[in-house]
Short mmCIF file of C-alpha atoms in Angstrom, two decimals:
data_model
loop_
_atom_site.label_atom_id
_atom_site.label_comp_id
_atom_site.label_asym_id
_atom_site.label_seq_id
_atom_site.Cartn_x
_atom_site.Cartn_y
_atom_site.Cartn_z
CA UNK A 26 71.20 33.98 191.11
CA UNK A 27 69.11 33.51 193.79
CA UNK A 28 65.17 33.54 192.75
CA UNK A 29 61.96 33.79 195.15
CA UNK A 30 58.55 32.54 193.53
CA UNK A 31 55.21 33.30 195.10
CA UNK A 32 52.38 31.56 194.57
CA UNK A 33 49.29 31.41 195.91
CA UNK A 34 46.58 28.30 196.56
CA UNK A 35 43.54 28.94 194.20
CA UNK A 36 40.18 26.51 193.39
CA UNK A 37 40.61 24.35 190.61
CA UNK A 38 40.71 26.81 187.37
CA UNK A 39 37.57 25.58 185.04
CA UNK A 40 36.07 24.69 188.18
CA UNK A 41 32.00 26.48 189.24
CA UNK A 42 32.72 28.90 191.57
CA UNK A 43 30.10 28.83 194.20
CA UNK A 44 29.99 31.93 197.18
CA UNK A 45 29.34 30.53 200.95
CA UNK A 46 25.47 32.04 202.26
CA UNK A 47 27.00 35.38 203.98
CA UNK A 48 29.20 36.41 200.28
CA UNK A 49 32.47 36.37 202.16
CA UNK A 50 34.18 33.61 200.73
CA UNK A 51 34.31 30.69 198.13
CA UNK A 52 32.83 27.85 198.88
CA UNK A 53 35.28 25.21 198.87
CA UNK A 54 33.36 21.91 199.82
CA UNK A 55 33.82 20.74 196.55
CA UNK A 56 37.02 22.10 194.84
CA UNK A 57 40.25 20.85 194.44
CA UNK A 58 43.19 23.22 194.77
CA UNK A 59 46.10 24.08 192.57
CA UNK A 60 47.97 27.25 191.69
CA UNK A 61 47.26 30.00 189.16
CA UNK A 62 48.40 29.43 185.88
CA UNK A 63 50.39 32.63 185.54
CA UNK A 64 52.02 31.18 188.42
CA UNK A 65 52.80 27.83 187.50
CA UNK A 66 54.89 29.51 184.51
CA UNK A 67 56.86 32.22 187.10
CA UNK A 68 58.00 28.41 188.69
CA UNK A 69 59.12 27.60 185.54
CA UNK A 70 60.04 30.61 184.42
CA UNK A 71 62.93 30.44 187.81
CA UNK A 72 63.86 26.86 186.84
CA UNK A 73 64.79 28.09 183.50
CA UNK A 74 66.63 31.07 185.22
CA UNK A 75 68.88 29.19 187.35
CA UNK A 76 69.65 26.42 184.95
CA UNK A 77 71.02 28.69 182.47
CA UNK A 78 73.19 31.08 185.21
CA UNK A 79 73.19 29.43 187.98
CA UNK A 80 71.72 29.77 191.85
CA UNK A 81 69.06 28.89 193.84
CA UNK A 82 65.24 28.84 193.68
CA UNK A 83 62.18 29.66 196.80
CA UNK A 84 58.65 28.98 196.42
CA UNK A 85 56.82 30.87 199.04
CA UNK A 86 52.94 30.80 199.92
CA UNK A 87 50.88 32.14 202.23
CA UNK A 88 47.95 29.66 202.82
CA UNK A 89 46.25 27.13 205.36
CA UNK A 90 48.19 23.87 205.92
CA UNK A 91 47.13 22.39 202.77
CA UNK A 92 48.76 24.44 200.60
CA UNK A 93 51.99 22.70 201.13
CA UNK A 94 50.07 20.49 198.40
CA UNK A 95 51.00 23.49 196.31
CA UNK A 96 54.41 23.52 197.64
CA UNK A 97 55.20 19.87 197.13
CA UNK A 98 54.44 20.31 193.50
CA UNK A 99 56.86 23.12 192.89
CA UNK A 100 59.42 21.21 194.99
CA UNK A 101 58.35 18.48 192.43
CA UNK A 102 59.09 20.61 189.28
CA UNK A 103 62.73 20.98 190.56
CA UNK A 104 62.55 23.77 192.64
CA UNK A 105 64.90 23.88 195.75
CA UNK A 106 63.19 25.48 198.46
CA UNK A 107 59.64 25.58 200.19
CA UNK A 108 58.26 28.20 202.58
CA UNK A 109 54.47 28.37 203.96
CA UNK A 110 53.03 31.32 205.76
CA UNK A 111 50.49 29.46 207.43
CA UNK A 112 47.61 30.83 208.01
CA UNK A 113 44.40 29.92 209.88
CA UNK A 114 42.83 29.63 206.40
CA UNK A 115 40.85 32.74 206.21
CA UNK A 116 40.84 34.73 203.00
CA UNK A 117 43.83 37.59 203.20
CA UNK A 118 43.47 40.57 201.45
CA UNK A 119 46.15 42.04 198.82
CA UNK A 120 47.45 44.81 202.01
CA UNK A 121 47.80 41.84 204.44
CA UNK A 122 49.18 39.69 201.90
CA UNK A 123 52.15 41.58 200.33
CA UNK A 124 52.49 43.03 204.31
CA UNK A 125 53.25 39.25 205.45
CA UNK A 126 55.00 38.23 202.45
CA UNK A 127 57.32 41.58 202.69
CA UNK A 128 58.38 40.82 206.73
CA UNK A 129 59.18 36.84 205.39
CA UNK A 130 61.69 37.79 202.62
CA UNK A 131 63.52 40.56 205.01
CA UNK A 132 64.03 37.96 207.17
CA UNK A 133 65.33 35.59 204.78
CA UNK A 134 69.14 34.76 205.34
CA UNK A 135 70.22 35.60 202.00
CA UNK A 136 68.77 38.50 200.05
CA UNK A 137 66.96 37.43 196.37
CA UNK A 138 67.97 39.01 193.35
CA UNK A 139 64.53 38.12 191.24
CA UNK A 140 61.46 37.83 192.86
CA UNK A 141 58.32 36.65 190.18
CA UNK A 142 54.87 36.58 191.06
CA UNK A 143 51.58 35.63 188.55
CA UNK A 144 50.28 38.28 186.96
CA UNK A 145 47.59 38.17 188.79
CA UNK A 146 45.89 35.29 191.09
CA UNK A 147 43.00 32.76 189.68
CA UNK A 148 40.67 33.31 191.81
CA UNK A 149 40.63 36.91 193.11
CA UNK A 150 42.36 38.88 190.06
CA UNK A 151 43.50 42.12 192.48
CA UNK A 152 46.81 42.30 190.29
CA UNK A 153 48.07 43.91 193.23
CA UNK A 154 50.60 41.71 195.73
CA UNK A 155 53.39 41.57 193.43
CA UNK A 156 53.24 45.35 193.06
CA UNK A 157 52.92 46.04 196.76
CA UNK A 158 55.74 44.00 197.60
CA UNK A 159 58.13 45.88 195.25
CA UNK A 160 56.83 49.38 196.40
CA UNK A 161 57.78 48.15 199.92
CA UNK A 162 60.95 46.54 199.50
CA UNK A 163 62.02 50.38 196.80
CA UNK A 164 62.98 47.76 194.26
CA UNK A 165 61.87 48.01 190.34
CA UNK A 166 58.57 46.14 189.15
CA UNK A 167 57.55 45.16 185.39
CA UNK A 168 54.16 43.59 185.19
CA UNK A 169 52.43 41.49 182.35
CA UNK A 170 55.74 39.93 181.18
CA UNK A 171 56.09 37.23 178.59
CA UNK A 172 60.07 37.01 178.01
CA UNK A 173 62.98 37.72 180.20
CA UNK A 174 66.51 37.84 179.49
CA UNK A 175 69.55 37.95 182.31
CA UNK A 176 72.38 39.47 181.98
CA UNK A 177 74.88 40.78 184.66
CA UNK A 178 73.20 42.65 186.71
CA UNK A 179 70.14 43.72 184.29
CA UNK A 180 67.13 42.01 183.26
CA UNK A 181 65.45 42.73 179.84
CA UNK A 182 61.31 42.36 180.24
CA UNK A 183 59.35 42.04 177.44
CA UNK A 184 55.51 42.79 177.29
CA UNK A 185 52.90 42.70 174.71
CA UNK A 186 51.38 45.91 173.58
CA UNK A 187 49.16 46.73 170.58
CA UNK A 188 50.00 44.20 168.58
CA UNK A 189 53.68 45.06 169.50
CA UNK A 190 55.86 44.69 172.25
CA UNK A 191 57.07 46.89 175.01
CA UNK A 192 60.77 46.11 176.55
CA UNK A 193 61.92 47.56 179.59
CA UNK A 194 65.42 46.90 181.09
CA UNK A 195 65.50 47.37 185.27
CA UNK A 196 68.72 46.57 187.54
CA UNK A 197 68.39 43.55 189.82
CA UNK A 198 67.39 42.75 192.85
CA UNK A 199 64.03 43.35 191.15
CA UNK A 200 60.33 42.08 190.96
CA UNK A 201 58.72 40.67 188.04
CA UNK A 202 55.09 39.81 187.61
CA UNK A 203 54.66 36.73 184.48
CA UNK A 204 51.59 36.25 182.59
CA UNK A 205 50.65 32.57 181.19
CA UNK A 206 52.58 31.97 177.93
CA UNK A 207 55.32 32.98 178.64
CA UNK A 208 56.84 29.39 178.92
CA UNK A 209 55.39 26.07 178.81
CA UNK A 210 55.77 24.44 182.19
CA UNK A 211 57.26 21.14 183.07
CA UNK A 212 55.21 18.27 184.29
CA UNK A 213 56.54 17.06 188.02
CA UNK A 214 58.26 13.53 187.43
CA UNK A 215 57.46 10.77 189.51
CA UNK A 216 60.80 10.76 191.23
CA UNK A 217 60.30 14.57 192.01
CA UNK A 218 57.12 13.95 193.22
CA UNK A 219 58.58 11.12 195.73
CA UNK A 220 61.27 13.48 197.18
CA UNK A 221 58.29 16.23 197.34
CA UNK A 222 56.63 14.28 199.86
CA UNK A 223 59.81 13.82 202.04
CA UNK A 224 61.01 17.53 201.60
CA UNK A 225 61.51 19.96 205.10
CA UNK A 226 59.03 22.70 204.29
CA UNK A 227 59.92 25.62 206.46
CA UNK A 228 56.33 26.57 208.34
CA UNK A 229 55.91 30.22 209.86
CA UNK A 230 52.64 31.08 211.97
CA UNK A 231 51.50 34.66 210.46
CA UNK A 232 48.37 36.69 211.88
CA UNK A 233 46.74 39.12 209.50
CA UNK A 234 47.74 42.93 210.16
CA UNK A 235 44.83 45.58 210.50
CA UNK A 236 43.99 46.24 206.87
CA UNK A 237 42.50 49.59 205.73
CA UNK A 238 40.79 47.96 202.89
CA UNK A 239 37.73 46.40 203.78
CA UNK A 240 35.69 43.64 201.72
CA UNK A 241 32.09 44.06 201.39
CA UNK A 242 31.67 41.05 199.69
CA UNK A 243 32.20 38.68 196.57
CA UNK A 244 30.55 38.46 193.54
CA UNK A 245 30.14 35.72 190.93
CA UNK A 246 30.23 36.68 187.19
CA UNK A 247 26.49 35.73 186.01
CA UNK A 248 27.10 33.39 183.45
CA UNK A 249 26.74 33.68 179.82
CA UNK A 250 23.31 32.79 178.48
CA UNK A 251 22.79 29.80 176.40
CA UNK A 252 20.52 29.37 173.43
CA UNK A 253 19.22 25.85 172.47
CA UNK A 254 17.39 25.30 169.43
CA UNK A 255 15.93 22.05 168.64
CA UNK A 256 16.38 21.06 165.13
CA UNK A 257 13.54 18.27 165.25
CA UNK A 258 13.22 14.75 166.11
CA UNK A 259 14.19 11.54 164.38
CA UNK A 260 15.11 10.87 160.69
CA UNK A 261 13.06 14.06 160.08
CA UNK A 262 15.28 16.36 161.76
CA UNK A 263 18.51 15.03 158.92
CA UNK A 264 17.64 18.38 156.52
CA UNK A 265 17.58 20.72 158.88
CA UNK A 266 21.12 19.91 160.17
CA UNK A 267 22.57 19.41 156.64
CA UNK A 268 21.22 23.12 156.26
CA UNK A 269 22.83 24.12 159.24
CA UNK A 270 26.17 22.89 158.58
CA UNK A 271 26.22 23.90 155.06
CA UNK A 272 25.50 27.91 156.63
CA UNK A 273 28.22 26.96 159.40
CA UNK A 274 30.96 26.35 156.58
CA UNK A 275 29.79 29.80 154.25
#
């Protein structure tokens, strides 16, 4: 079984998301990086996979230099192989991404037989790469998944639905997008962390491709308002909040 992961480098999740002046991109100055969460548990999710049939695992990325940060810490979790797309750091689209990412794994010397992507990225939500990349490559794509099951040459996908759950069965090679919860992901241990940093990470230069989607520009959620109410000052205040928590518990 061999597996692809992509991933992509995302601000810190939790993190206030500030826009630079012209509304084109995040402001990064001060954020830390990391992967999306729905991505963190397709890496785990292709640990799991070859430890119970066998095979080998890819993490992918396209990103600046630094996201081999990213890369190391997949390489960390246990898995096998790192490739960057290295960009010159500028924000790529969901067209130019799944266009770049589709040209890398034809190239590949062996073909995959699961490729999983996050649901969706952190950051810019498009749900869209992992879908593009299957229409491209004519192979079957299940999105939202929280449970898969191997065997032979089929994979069972599981989805929530309604209070329910939907189940699909496609043949592989196929592409899979995983939503967070679907596993619980490993922490990197220290010794994978040391061979991390001495890991070969395969680096290929990519340009962006002319894109017929065209960003106007980005948009911060506004915030959701806060009410404070001030309960009084001193000793004084002490009925007031033994009201308050007696409605709290009602």
């Amino acid at each position: 079984m061999n597996v692809l992961v992509c991933v992509k480098r995302v601000p810190e999740t939790g993190a206030r998301i500030t826009l630079t002046p012209d509304a084109q991109a995040i402001d990064t100055t001060l954020l830390g990086f990391t992967i999306s969460p729905h991505e963190e548990c397709a890496v785990e999710e292709a640990l799991r996979i070859v430890e119970a049939h066998g095979g080998s695992t890819t993490v992918l990325t396209l990103g600046p230099a630094g996201a081999i940060e990213q890369l190391q810490n997949a390489l960390a979790m246990g898995v096998g192989t790192a490739v960057l797309l290295e960009t010159d750091g500028g924000d790529w689209g969901a067209e130019a991404t799944a266009a770049a990412l589709v040209e890398a794994i034809r190239l590949r010397p062996e073909p995959f037989d699961l490729l999983l992507f996050g649901n969706e990225a952190a950051d810019s939500g498009d749900y869209q790469v992992g879908v593009r990349v299957a229409h491209a490559l004519g192979l079957p794509c299940v999105t939202g998944i929280k449970g898969i099951e191997i065997n032979g040459g089929t994979l069972t996908a599981r989805r929530e639905a309604g209070g329910g759950w939907e189940t699909f069965e496609v043949p592989l090679p196929a592409v899979i997008s995983v939503k967070e919860g679907i596993n619980l992901p490993r922490y990197p241990s220290l010794p994978g962390r040391l061979r991390s940093k001495k890991a070969v990470i395969e680096t290929i230069a990519v340009e962006a491709r002319t894109s017929r989607l065209a960003k106007v520009r980005l948009v911060v959620p506004p915030e959701a308002p806060q009410r404070v109410e001030i309960l009084g000052r001193g000793p004084e205040a002490a009925p007031r909040v033994a009201e308050l928590l007696q409605e709290l518990v009602r």
